[in-house]
Amino acid sequence: MTLNYEATLFTPVSFLGFRMAGVAFADVAWLNARTPRQVLPFQEAPYTGFGLGLRFRNEYAALRTFQITFGFYPRGMSAPNGIRVFENSRPYYDFSDFSFGQPGVVRYQ
């Protein structure tokens, strides 16, 4: 079971045509490697993660949105020095009315 929370702070700051927003996130996950009848996932200690970042968006660019985030995950670090790089793009919600599809002919009426 996972819980994710993300807060976005929209700013009036613009950098090279990209609008900038601050992002903070928190993740909590309970994992269970056994069968569900043996142990409940909430009896184990959760895996947690916290982070901050910046999101840049430009409606006129080919790459409209990108973000840079820094996260801290206290459990599960397998690297000897405790630092590990995760290559991942966090999903974000974009509530637009655009849909992409094959181009077609539009009839004028």
mmCIF file of N, CA, C and O in Angstrom:
data_model
loop_
_atom_site.group_PDB
_atom_site.id
_atom_site.type_symbol
_atom_site.label_atom_id
_atom_site.label_comp_id
_atom_site.label_asym_id
_atom_site.label_seq_id
_atom_site.Cartn_x
_atom_site.Cartn_y
_atom_site.Cartn_z
ATOM 1 N N MET A 1 0.848 -1.169 0.000
ATOM 2 C CA MET A 1 0.000 0.000 0.000
ATOM 3 C C MET A 1 0.892 1.229 0.000
ATOM 4 O O MET A 1 1.873 1.291 0.730
ATOM 5 N N THR A 2 0.554 2.177 -0.843
ATOM 6 C CA THR A 2 1.339 3.409 -0.923
ATOM 7 C C THR A 2 0.436 4.618 -0.743
ATOM 8 O O THR A 2 -0.726 4.613 -1.148
ATOM 9 N N LEU A 3 0.996 5.635 -0.127
ATOM 10 C CA LEU A 3 0.352 6.936 -0.008
ATOM 11 C C LEU A 3 1.332 7.978 -0.526
ATOM 12 O O LEU A 3 2.508 7.961 -0.168
ATOM 13 N N ASN A 4 0.854 8.860 -1.374
ATOM 14 C CA ASN A 4 1.691 9.918 -1.939
ATOM 15 C C ASN A 4 0.985 11.246 -1.752
ATOM 16 O O ASN A 4 -0.228 11.337 -1.939
ATOM 17 N N TYR A 5 1.753 12.249 -1.385
ATOM 18 C CA TYR A 5 1.213 13.604 -1.260
ATOM 19 C C TYR A 5 2.177 14.552 -1.949
ATOM 20 O O TYR A 5 3.391 14.439 -1.778
ATOM 21 N N GLU A 6 1.620 15.467 -2.737
ATOM 22 C CA GLU A 6 2.449 16.456 -3.417
ATOM 23 C C GLU A 6 1.788 17.813 -3.303
ATOM 24 O O GLU A 6 0.583 17.949 -3.517
ATOM 25 N N ALA A 7 2.575 18.802 -2.948
ATOM 26 C CA ALA A 7 2.099 20.190 -2.876
ATOM 27 C C ALA A 7 2.887 21.013 -3.887
ATOM 28 O O ALA A 7 4.103 20.864 -4.006
ATOM 29 N N THR A 8 2.181 21.874 -4.602
ATOM 30 C CA THR A 8 2.812 22.721 -5.612
ATOM 31 C C THR A 8 2.547 24.180 -5.275
ATOM 32 O O THR A 8 1.404 24.558 -5.003
ATOM 33 N N LEU A 9 3.602 24.975 -5.296
ATOM 34 C CA LEU A 9 3.509 26.408 -5.052
ATOM 35 C C LEU A 9 3.813 27.126 -6.365
ATOM 36 O O LEU A 9 4.949 27.103 -6.842
ATOM 37 N N PHE A 10 2.789 27.717 -6.972
ATOM 38 C CA PHE A 10 2.957 28.424 -8.234
ATOM 39 C C PHE A 10 3.498 29.820 -7.957
ATOM 40 O O PHE A 10 3.010 30.515 -7.080
ATOM 41 N N THR A 11 4.511 30.210 -8.718
ATOM 42 C CA THR A 11 5.140 31.517 -8.522
ATOM 43 C C THR A 11 5.012 32.339 -9.797
ATOM 44 O O THR A 11 4.812 31.789 -10.888
ATOM 45 N N PRO A 12 5.163 33.660 -9.697
ATOM 46 C CA PRO A 12 5.150 34.502 -10.903
ATOM 47 C C PRO A 12 6.517 34.557 -11.584
ATOM 48 O O PRO A 12 6.694 35.281 -12.556
ATOM 49 N N VAL A 13 7.484 33.778 -11.134
ATOM 50 C CA VAL A 13 8.841 33.803 -11.658
ATOM 51 C C VAL A 13 8.890 33.092 -13.006
ATOM 52 O O VAL A 13 8.319 32.012 -13.184
ATOM 53 N N SER A 14 9.590 33.696 -13.958
ATOM 54 C CA SER A 14 9.769 33.115 -15.280
ATOM 55 C C SER A 14 11.257 33.089 -15.605
ATOM 56 O O SER A 14 11.982 34.042 -15.341
ATOM 57 N N PHE A 15 11.729 31.971 -16.189
ATOM 58 C CA PHE A 15 13.133 31.798 -16.527
ATOM 59 C C PHE A 15 13.227 31.274 -17.944
ATOM 60 O O PHE A 15 12.807 30.152 -18.224
ATOM 61 N N LEU A 16 13.724 32.092 -18.882
ATOM 62 C CA LEU A 16 13.853 31.744 -20.307
ATOM 63 C C LEU A 16 12.518 31.290 -20.897
ATOM 64 O O LEU A 16 12.458 30.349 -21.690
ATOM 65 N N GLY A 17 11.427 31.921 -20.506
ATOM 66 C CA GLY A 17 10.111 31.575 -21.015
ATOM 67 C C GLY A 17 9.415 30.462 -20.256
ATOM 68 O O GLY A 17 8.272 30.136 -20.548
ATOM 69 N N PHE A 18 10.083 29.845 -19.297
ATOM 70 C CA PHE A 18 9.491 28.782 -18.503
ATOM 71 C C PHE A 18 8.984 29.360 -17.189
ATOM 72 O O PHE A 18 9.712 30.063 -16.483
ATOM 73 N N ARG A 19 7.736 29.079 -16.865
ATOM 74 C CA ARG A 19 7.185 29.460 -15.565
ATOM 75 C C ARG A 19 7.691 28.480 -14.528
ATOM 76 O O ARG A 19 7.787 27.285 -14.778
ATOM 77 N N MET A 20 7.997 28.979 -13.340
ATOM 78 C CA MET A 20 8.593 28.135 -12.310
ATOM 79 C C MET A 20 7.612 27.921 -11.164
ATOM 80 O O MET A 20 6.896 28.835 -10.773
ATOM 81 N N ALA A 21 7.606 26.693 -10.628
ATOM 82 C CA ALA A 21 6.782 26.339 -9.477
ATOM 83 C C ALA A 21 7.616 25.493 -8.521
ATOM 84 O O ALA A 21 8.465 24.707 -8.950
ATOM 85 N N GLY A 22 7.378 25.656 -7.241
ATOM 86 C CA GLY A 22 8.043 24.828 -6.227
ATOM 87 C C GLY A 22 7.214 23.592 -5.947
ATOM 88 O O GLY A 22 5.975 23.635 -5.944
ATOM 89 N N VAL A 23 7.884 22.464 -5.696
ATOM 90 C CA VAL A 23 7.212 21.190 -5.474
ATOM 91 C C VAL A 23 7.771 20.559 -4.206
ATOM 92 O O VAL A 23 8.987 20.550 -3.994
ATOM 93 N N ALA A 24 6.887 20.033 -3.359
ATOM 94 C CA ALA A 24 7.289 19.251 -2.191
ATOM 95 C C ALA A 24 6.478 17.962 -2.211
ATOM 96 O O ALA A 24 5.300 17.967 -2.569
ATOM 97 N N PHE A 25 7.113 16.838 -1.848
ATOM 98 C CA PHE A 25 6.382 15.573 -1.860
ATOM 99 C C PHE A 25 6.760 14.714 -0.665
ATOM 100 O O PHE A 25 7.827 14.875 -0.072
ATOM 101 N N ALA A 26 5.859 13.817 -0.332
ATOM 102 C CA ALA A 26 6.074 12.821 0.718
ATOM 103 C C ALA A 26 5.459 11.509 0.254
ATOM 104 O O ALA A 26 4.349 11.483 -0.274
ATOM 105 N N ASP A 27 6.200 10.427 0.417
ATOM 106 C CA ASP A 27 5.745 9.098 0.033
ATOM 107 C C ASP A 27 5.864 8.171 1.229
ATOM 108 O O ASP A 27 6.844 8.230 1.980
ATOM 109 N N VAL A 28 4.873 7.296 1.405
ATOM 110 C CA VAL A 28 4.906 6.275 2.447
ATOM 111 C C VAL A 28 4.425 4.978 1.807
ATOM 112 O O VAL A 28 3.408 4.971 1.104
ATOM 113 N N ALA A 29 5.152 3.882 2.038
ATOM 114 C CA ALA A 29 4.770 2.596 1.449
ATOM 115 C C ALA A 29 4.967 1.483 2.466
ATOM 116 O O ALA A 29 5.973 1.442 3.168
ATOM 117 N N TRP A 30 3.987 0.612 2.546
ATOM 118 C CA TRP A 30 4.092 -0.603 3.358
ATOM 119 C C TRP A 30 4.177 -1.773 2.398
ATOM 120 O O TRP A 30 3.318 -1.944 1.535
ATOM 121 N N LEU A 31 5.227 -2.565 2.539
ATOM 122 C CA LEU A 31 5.454 -3.705 1.662
ATOM 123 C C LEU A 31 5.253 -4.989 2.435
ATOM 124 O O LEU A 31 5.577 -5.082 3.615
ATOM 125 N N ASN A 32 4.767 -6.009 1.728
ATOM 126 C CA ASN A 32 4.542 -7.312 2.340
ATOM 127 C C ASN A 32 4.992 -8.372 1.347
ATOM 128 O O ASN A 32 4.393 -8.522 0.290
ATOM 129 N N ALA A 33 6.050 -9.087 1.683
ATOM 130 C CA ALA A 33 6.569 -10.126 0.802
ATOM 131 C C ALA A 33 5.927 -11.478 1.082
ATOM 132 O O ALA A 33 6.125 -12.426 0.335
ATOM 133 N N ARG A 34 5.180 -11.587 2.131
ATOM 134 C CA ARG A 34 4.531 -12.849 2.507
ATOM 135 C C ARG A 34 3.103 -12.876 1.984
ATOM 136 O O ARG A 34 2.588 -11.892 1.471
ATOM 137 N N THR A 35 2.459 -14.014 2.181
ATOM 138 C CA THR A 35 1.063 -14.104 1.769
ATOM 139 C C THR A 35 0.208 -13.241 2.691
ATOM 140 O O THR A 35 0.557 -13.037 3.859
ATOM 141 N N PRO A 36 -0.907 -12.740 2.218
ATOM 142 C CA PRO A 36 -1.719 -11.832 3.043
ATOM 143 C C PRO A 36 -2.232 -12.457 4.336
ATOM 144 O O PRO A 36 -2.527 -11.753 5.278
ATOM 145 N N ARG A 37 -2.344 -13.762 4.406
ATOM 146 C CA ARG A 37 -2.874 -14.384 5.621
ATOM 147 C C ARG A 37 -1.836 -14.448 6.736
ATOM 148 O O ARG A 37 -2.188 -14.597 7.892
ATOM 149 N N GLN A 38 -0.552 -14.350 6.407
ATOM 150 C CA GLN A 38 0.484 -14.482 7.421
ATOM 151 C C GLN A 38 0.694 -13.211 8.227
ATOM 152 O O GLN A 38 0.829 -13.252 9.433
ATOM 153 N N VAL A 39 0.755 -12.059 7.576
ATOM 154 C CA VAL A 39 1.026 -10.815 8.279
ATOM 155 C C VAL A 39 0.392 -9.660 7.510
ATOM 156 O O VAL A 39 0.347 -9.675 6.283
ATOM 157 N N LEU A 40 -0.103 -8.691 8.229
ATOM 158 C CA LEU A 40 -0.657 -7.499 7.594
ATOM 159 C C LEU A 40 0.473 -6.536 7.249
ATOM 160 O O LEU A 40 1.449 -6.440 7.992
ATOM 161 N N PRO A 41 0.357 -5.789 6.156
ATOM 162 C CA PRO A 41 1.447 -4.880 5.782
ATOM 163 C C PRO A 41 1.652 -3.757 6.798
ATOM 164 O O PRO A 41 2.747 -3.234 6.929
ATOM 165 N N PHE A 42 0.632 -3.380 7.560
ATOM 166 C CA PHE A 42 0.774 -2.287 8.518
ATOM 167 C C PHE A 42 1.529 -2.689 9.774
ATOM 168 O O PHE A 42 1.841 -1.852 10.602
ATOM 169 N N GLN A 43 1.830 -3.976 9.937
ATOM 170 C CA GLN A 43 2.611 -4.415 11.089
ATOM 171 C C GLN A 43 4.103 -4.180 10.875
ATOM 172 O O GLN A 43 4.865 -4.159 11.819
ATOM 173 N N GLU A 44 4.526 -3.993 9.636
ATOM 174 C CA GLU A 44 5.925 -3.710 9.313
ATOM 175 C C GLU A 44 6.163 -2.202 9.321
ATOM 176 O O GLU A 44 5.231 -1.410 9.156
ATOM 177 N N ALA A 45 7.419 -1.792 9.495
ATOM 178 C CA ALA A 45 7.766 -0.368 9.436
ATOM 179 C C ALA A 45 7.639 0.121 7.990
ATOM 180 O O ALA A 45 8.055 -0.576 7.060
ATOM 181 N N PRO A 46 7.093 1.302 7.771
ATOM 182 C CA PRO A 46 6.910 1.783 6.395
ATOM 183 C C PRO A 46 8.209 2.303 5.788
ATOM 184 O O PRO A 46 9.129 2.716 6.485
ATOM 185 N N TYR A 47 8.262 2.266 4.474
ATOM 186 C CA TYR A 47 9.326 2.917 3.719
ATOM 187 C C TYR A 47 8.844 4.338 3.437
ATOM 188 O O TYR A 47 7.728 4.522 2.943
ATOM 189 N N THR A 48 9.650 5.319 3.746
ATOM 190 C CA THR A 48 9.238 6.707 3.576
ATOM 191 C C THR A 48 10.199 7.448 2.661
ATOM 192 O O THR A 48 11.351 7.048 2.495
ATOM 193 N N GLY A 49 9.715 8.519 2.090
ATOM 194 C CA GLY A 49 10.535 9.385 1.257
ATOM 195 C C GLY A 49 9.996 10.795 1.292
ATOM 196 O O GLY A 49 8.783 11.008 1.363
ATOM 197 N N PHE A 50 10.901 11.766 1.266
ATOM 198 C CA PHE A 50 10.539 13.176 1.305
ATOM 199 C C PHE A 50 11.394 13.918 0.295
ATOM 200 O O PHE A 50 12.536 13.535 0.059
ATOM 201 N N GLY A 51 10.866 14.984 -0.269
ATOM 202 C CA GLY A 51 11.685 15.705 -1.230
ATOM 203 C C GLY A 51 11.135 17.065 -1.591
ATOM 204 O O GLY A 51 9.981 17.392 -1.319
ATOM 205 N N LEU A 52 12.015 17.839 -2.222
ATOM 206 C CA LEU A 52 11.704 19.176 -2.721
ATOM 207 C C LEU A 52 12.191 19.289 -4.155
ATOM 208 O O LEU A 52 13.107 18.576 -4.556
ATOM 209 N N GLY A 53 11.600 20.191 -4.907
ATOM 210 C CA GLY A 53 12.058 20.363 -6.275
ATOM 211 C C GLY A 53 11.483 21.591 -6.934
ATOM 212 O O GLY A 53 10.718 22.351 -6.334
ATOM 213 N N LEU A 54 11.865 21.765 -8.182
ATOM 214 C CA LEU A 54 11.381 22.856 -9.017
ATOM 215 C C LEU A 54 10.785 22.279 -10.287
ATOM 216 O O LEU A 54 11.346 21.360 -10.887
ATOM 217 N N ARG A 55 9.648 22.836 -10.696
ATOM 218 C CA ARG A 55 8.994 22.418 -11.938
ATOM 219 C C ARG A 55 8.971 23.602 -12.881
ATOM 220 O O ARG A 55 8.580 24.706 -12.510
ATOM 221 N N PHE A 56 9.389 23.369 -14.120
ATOM 222 C CA PHE A 56 9.424 24.407 -15.152
ATOM 223 C C PHE A 56 8.451 24.031 -16.255
ATOM 224 O O PHE A 56 8.437 22.894 -16.714
ATOM 225 N N ARG A 57 7.645 25.015 -16.705
ATOM 226 C CA ARG A 57 6.643 24.745 -17.733
ATOM 227 C C ARG A 57 6.624 25.882 -18.748
ATOM 228 O O ARG A 57 6.620 27.051 -18.388
ATOM 229 N N ASN A 58 6.605 25.492 -20.036
ATOM 230 C CA ASN A 58 6.503 26.434 -21.138
ATOM 231 C C ASN A 58 5.531 25.856 -22.154
ATOM 232 O O ASN A 58 5.790 24.806 -22.744
ATOM 233 N N GLU A 59 4.410 26.519 -22.357
ATOM 234 C CA GLU A 59 3.372 26.030 -23.266
ATOM 235 C C GLU A 59 3.809 26.009 -24.722
ATOM 236 O O GLU A 59 3.245 25.306 -25.534
ATOM 237 N N TYR A 60 4.841 26.804 -25.066
ATOM 238 C CA TYR A 60 5.249 26.936 -26.463
ATOM 239 C C TYR A 60 6.471 26.096 -26.828
ATOM 240 O O TYR A 60 6.933 26.140 -27.951
ATOM 241 N N ALA A 61 7.006 25.342 -25.899
ATOM 242 C CA ALA A 61 8.189 24.516 -26.153
ATOM 243 C C ALA A 61 7.778 23.079 -26.478
ATOM 244 O O ALA A 61 6.693 22.628 -26.124
ATOM 245 N N ALA A 62 8.653 22.358 -27.176
ATOM 246 C CA ALA A 62 8.380 20.953 -27.486
ATOM 247 C C ALA A 62 8.359 20.115 -26.212
ATOM 248 O O ALA A 62 7.521 19.231 -26.042
ATOM 249 N N LEU A 63 9.272 20.404 -25.314
ATOM 250 C CA LEU A 63 9.284 19.762 -23.998
ATOM 251 C C LEU A 63 8.617 20.735 -23.040
ATOM 252 O O LEU A 63 9.244 21.649 -22.526
ATOM 253 N N ARG A 64 7.317 20.568 -22.828
ATOM 254 C CA ARG A 64 6.539 21.570 -22.104
ATOM 255 C C ARG A 64 6.862 21.646 -20.618
ATOM 256 O O ARG A 64 6.868 22.720 -20.042
ATOM 257 N N THR A 65 7.075 20.514 -19.979
ATOM 258 C CA THR A 65 7.285 20.502 -18.534
ATOM 259 C C THR A 65 8.451 19.600 -18.188
ATOM 260 O O THR A 65 8.548 18.484 -18.701
ATOM 261 N N PHE A 66 9.327 20.082 -17.333
ATOM 262 C CA PHE A 66 10.337 19.219 -16.734
ATOM 263 C C PHE A 66 10.544 19.677 -15.302
ATOM 264 O O PHE A 66 10.217 20.810 -14.933
ATOM 265 N N GLN A 67 11.029 18.778 -14.498
ATOM 266 C CA GLN A 67 11.223 19.109 -13.093
ATOM 267 C C GLN A 67 12.506 18.499 -12.567
ATOM 268 O O GLN A 67 12.971 17.476 -13.068
ATOM 269 N N ILE A 68 13.040 19.175 -11.566
ATOM 270 C CA ILE A 68 14.241 18.715 -10.876
ATOM 271 C C ILE A 68 13.843 18.525 -9.420
ATOM 272 O O ILE A 68 13.392 19.481 -8.775
ATOM 273 N N THR A 69 13.945 17.301 -8.914
ATOM 274 C CA THR A 69 13.566 17.031 -7.534
ATOM 275 C C THR A 69 14.715 16.346 -6.807
ATOM 276 O O THR A 69 15.491 15.591 -7.409
ATOM 277 N N PHE A 70 14.806 16.623 -5.539
ATOM 278 C CA PHE A 70 15.774 15.999 -4.650
ATOM 279 C C PHE A 70 14.999 15.291 -3.558
ATOM 280 O O PHE A 70 14.210 15.925 -2.853
ATOM 281 N N GLY A 71 15.221 13.996 -3.432
ATOM 282 C CA GLY A 71 14.479 13.208 -2.457
ATOM 283 C C GLY A 71 15.382 12.529 -1.460
ATOM 284 O O GLY A 71 16.545 12.239 -1.740
ATOM 285 N N PHE A 72 14.840 12.272 -0.282
ATOM 286 C CA PHE A 72 15.551 11.557 0.775
ATOM 287 C C PHE A 72 14.709 10.365 1.167
ATOM 288 O O PHE A 72 13.547 10.512 1.560
ATOM 289 N N TYR A 73 15.295 9.168 1.043
ATOM 290 C CA TYR A 73 14.623 7.916 1.385
ATOM 291 C C TYR A 73 15.455 7.225 2.462
ATOM 292 O O TYR A 73 16.474 6.625 2.152
ATOM 293 N N PRO A 74 15.049 7.316 3.739
ATOM 294 C CA PRO A 74 15.880 6.804 4.830
ATOM 295 C C PRO A 74 16.095 5.295 4.819
ATOM 296 O O PRO A 74 17.148 4.827 5.236
ATOM 297 N N ARG A 75 15.141 4.511 4.360
ATOM 298 C CA ARG A 75 15.280 3.048 4.349
ATOM 299 C C ARG A 75 15.556 2.553 2.941
ATOM 300 O O ARG A 75 15.182 3.168 1.961
ATOM 301 N N GLY A 76 16.214 1.396 2.857
ATOM 302 C CA GLY A 76 16.401 0.755 1.566
ATOM 303 C C GLY A 76 17.600 1.215 0.778
ATOM 304 O O GLY A 76 17.719 0.898 -0.392
ATOM 305 N N MET A 77 18.496 1.955 1.395
ATOM 306 C CA MET A 77 19.704 2.390 0.689
ATOM 307 C C MET A 77 20.712 1.244 0.669
ATOM 308 O O MET A 77 21.197 0.830 1.709
ATOM 309 N N SER A 78 21.033 0.744 -0.508
ATOM 310 C CA SER A 78 21.963 -0.376 -0.610
ATOM 311 C C SER A 78 23.376 0.076 -0.972
ATOM 312 O O SER A 78 24.288 -0.726 -1.004
ATOM 313 N N ALA A 79 23.564 1.359 -1.265
ATOM 314 C CA ALA A 79 24.900 1.850 -1.615
ATOM 315 C C ALA A 79 25.760 1.937 -0.357
ATOM 316 O O ALA A 79 25.256 2.187 0.729
ATOM 317 N N PRO A 80 27.068 1.715 -0.473
ATOM 318 C CA PRO A 80 27.923 1.722 0.711
ATOM 319 C C PRO A 80 27.982 3.066 1.431
ATOM 320 O O PRO A 80 28.095 3.122 2.641
ATOM 321 N N ASN A 81 27.895 4.175 0.706
ATOM 322 C CA ASN A 81 27.959 5.486 1.351
ATOM 323 C C ASN A 81 26.585 6.038 1.698
ATOM 324 O O ASN A 81 26.473 7.150 2.186
ATOM 325 N N GLY A 82 25.506 5.291 1.438
ATOM 326 C CA GLY A 82 24.159 5.734 1.779
ATOM 327 C C GLY A 82 23.526 6.654 0.756
ATOM 328 O O GLY A 82 22.411 7.099 0.934
ATOM 329 N N ILE A 83 24.211 6.933 -0.347
ATOM 330 C CA ILE A 83 23.670 7.814 -1.386
ATOM 331 C C ILE A 83 23.394 6.980 -2.630
ATOM 332 O O ILE A 83 24.222 6.193 -3.061
ATOM 333 N N ARG A 84 22.228 7.171 -3.190
ATOM 334 C CA ARG A 84 21.856 6.435 -4.387
ATOM 335 C C ARG A 84 21.054 7.354 -5.293
ATOM 336 O O ARG A 84 20.211 8.112 -4.817
ATOM 337 N N VAL A 85 21.313 7.293 -6.574
ATOM 338 C CA VAL A 85 20.600 8.115 -7.551
ATOM 339 C C VAL A 85 19.488 7.275 -8.156
ATOM 340 O O VAL A 85 19.722 6.181 -8.666
ATOM 341 N N PHE A 86 18.265 7.795 -8.082
ATOM 342 C CA PHE A 86 17.116 7.134 -8.685
ATOM 343 C C PHE A 86 16.752 7.898 -9.941
ATOM 344 O O PHE A 86 16.456 9.087 -9.881
ATOM 345 N N GLU A 87 16.796 7.238 -11.081
ATOM 346 C CA GLU A 87 16.396 7.863 -12.338
ATOM 347 C C GLU A 87 14.916 7.593 -12.525
ATOM 348 O O GLU A 87 14.519 6.493 -12.866
ATOM 349 N N ASN A 88 14.128 8.608 -12.269
ATOM 350 C CA ASN A 88 12.694 8.424 -12.283
ATOM 351 C C ASN A 88 12.035 9.758 -12.584
ATOM 352 O O ASN A 88 12.485 10.791 -12.124
ATOM 353 N N SER A 89 10.981 9.728 -13.341
ATOM 354 C CA SER A 89 10.196 10.938 -13.535
ATOM 355 C C SER A 89 8.889 10.743 -12.783
ATOM 356 O O SER A 89 8.147 9.807 -13.055
ATOM 357 N N ARG A 90 8.644 11.602 -11.818
ATOM 358 C CA ARG A 90 7.432 11.508 -11.026
ATOM 359 C C ARG A 90 6.253 11.966 -11.874
ATOM 360 O O ARG A 90 6.305 13.005 -12.511
ATOM 361 N N PRO A 91 5.170 11.214 -11.867
ATOM 362 C CA PRO A 91 4.006 11.661 -12.621
ATOM 363 C C PRO A 91 3.361 12.874 -11.956
ATOM 364 O O PRO A 91 3.392 13.016 -10.748
ATOM 365 N N TYR A 92 2.819 13.738 -12.746
ATOM 366 C CA TYR A 92 2.058 14.864 -12.227
ATOM 367 C C TYR A 92 0.754 14.925 -13.011
ATOM 368 O O TYR A 92 0.622 14.354 -14.086
ATOM 369 N N TYR A 93 -0.201 15.603 -12.471
ATOM 370 C CA TYR A 93 -1.529 15.629 -13.065
ATOM 371 C C TYR A 93 -1.680 16.854 -13.949
ATOM 372 O O TYR A 93 -1.393 17.965 -13.538
ATOM 373 N N ASP A 94 -2.152 16.631 -15.161
ATOM 374 C CA ASP A 94 -2.366 17.693 -16.126
ATOM 375 C C ASP A 94 -3.812 17.582 -16.599
ATOM 376 O O ASP A 94 -4.154 16.659 -17.341
ATOM 377 N N PHE A 95 -4.658 18.464 -16.151
ATOM 378 C CA PHE A 95 -6.075 18.401 -16.463
ATOM 379 C C PHE A 95 -6.397 19.319 -17.637
ATOM 380 O O PHE A 95 -6.973 20.379 -17.485
ATOM 381 N N SER A 96 -6.002 18.909 -18.824
ATOM 382 C CA SER A 96 -6.311 19.702 -20.011
ATOM 383 C C SER A 96 -7.337 18.952 -20.860
ATOM 384 O O SER A 96 -7.510 17.744 -20.739
ATOM 385 N N ASP A 97 -8.010 19.685 -21.726
ATOM 386 C CA ASP A 97 -9.045 19.094 -22.567
ATOM 387 C C ASP A 97 -8.519 18.658 -23.934
ATOM 388 O O ASP A 97 -9.288 18.409 -24.833
ATOM 389 N N PHE A 98 -7.208 18.591 -24.063
ATOM 390 C CA PHE A 98 -6.635 18.212 -25.349
ATOM 391 C C PHE A 98 -6.471 16.699 -25.427
ATOM 392 O O PHE A 98 -6.100 16.054 -24.465
ATOM 393 N N SER A 99 -6.757 16.156 -26.596
ATOM 394 C CA SER A 99 -6.488 14.737 -26.829
ATOM 395 C C SER A 99 -5.706 14.635 -28.131
ATOM 396 O O SER A 99 -5.931 15.388 -29.075
ATOM 397 N N PHE A 100 -4.794 13.716 -28.164
ATOM 398 C CA PHE A 100 -3.936 13.558 -29.323
ATOM 399 C C PHE A 100 -4.413 12.373 -30.142
ATOM 400 O O PHE A 100 -4.761 11.327 -29.601
ATOM 401 N N GLY A 101 -4.407 12.534 -31.421
ATOM 402 C CA GLY A 101 -4.845 11.466 -32.306
ATOM 403 C C GLY A 101 -4.394 11.753 -33.725
ATOM 404 O O GLY A 101 -3.691 12.730 -34.010
ATOM 405 N N GLN A 102 -4.831 10.906 -34.610
ATOM 406 C CA GLN A 102 -4.474 11.050 -36.015
ATOM 407 C C GLN A 102 -5.150 12.285 -36.598
ATOM 408 O O GLN A 102 -6.325 12.538 -36.343
ATOM 409 N N PRO A 103 -4.406 13.087 -37.368
ATOM 410 C CA PRO A 103 -5.037 14.265 -37.975
ATOM 411 C C PRO A 103 -6.088 13.863 -39.001
ATOM 412 O O PRO A 103 -6.007 12.799 -39.618
ATOM 413 N N GLY A 104 -7.060 14.712 -39.153
ATOM 414 C CA GLY A 104 -8.135 14.422 -40.107
ATOM 415 C C GLY A 104 -8.676 15.704 -40.713
ATOM 416 O O GLY A 104 -8.238 16.804 -40.400
ATOM 417 N N VAL A 105 -9.646 15.560 -41.579
ATOM 418 C CA VAL A 105 -10.277 16.689 -42.269
ATOM 419 C C VAL A 105 -11.463 17.149 -41.427
ATOM 420 O O VAL A 105 -12.275 16.349 -40.986
ATOM 421 N N VAL A 106 -11.543 18.470 -41.228
ATOM 422 C CA VAL A 106 -12.669 19.044 -40.502
ATOM 423 C C VAL A 106 -13.560 19.745 -41.512
ATOM 424 O O VAL A 106 -13.100 20.597 -42.275
ATOM 425 N N ARG A 107 -14.814 19.412 -41.527
ATOM 426 C CA ARG A 107 -15.751 19.998 -42.492
ATOM 427 C C ARG A 107 -16.267 21.315 -41.979
ATOM 428 O O ARG A 107 -16.623 21.439 -40.805
ATOM 429 N N TYR A 108 -16.296 22.296 -42.842
ATOM 430 C CA TYR A 108 -16.838 23.610 -42.507
ATOM 431 C C TYR A 108 -18.341 23.589 -42.765
ATOM 432 O O TYR A 108 -18.798 23.207 -43.824
ATOM 433 N N GLN A 109 -19.123 23.988 -41.753
ATOM 434 C CA GLN A 109 -20.571 24.011 -41.917
ATOM 435 C C GLN A 109 -21.104 25.371 -41.611
ATOM 436 O O GLN A 109 -20.786 26.009 -40.689
#
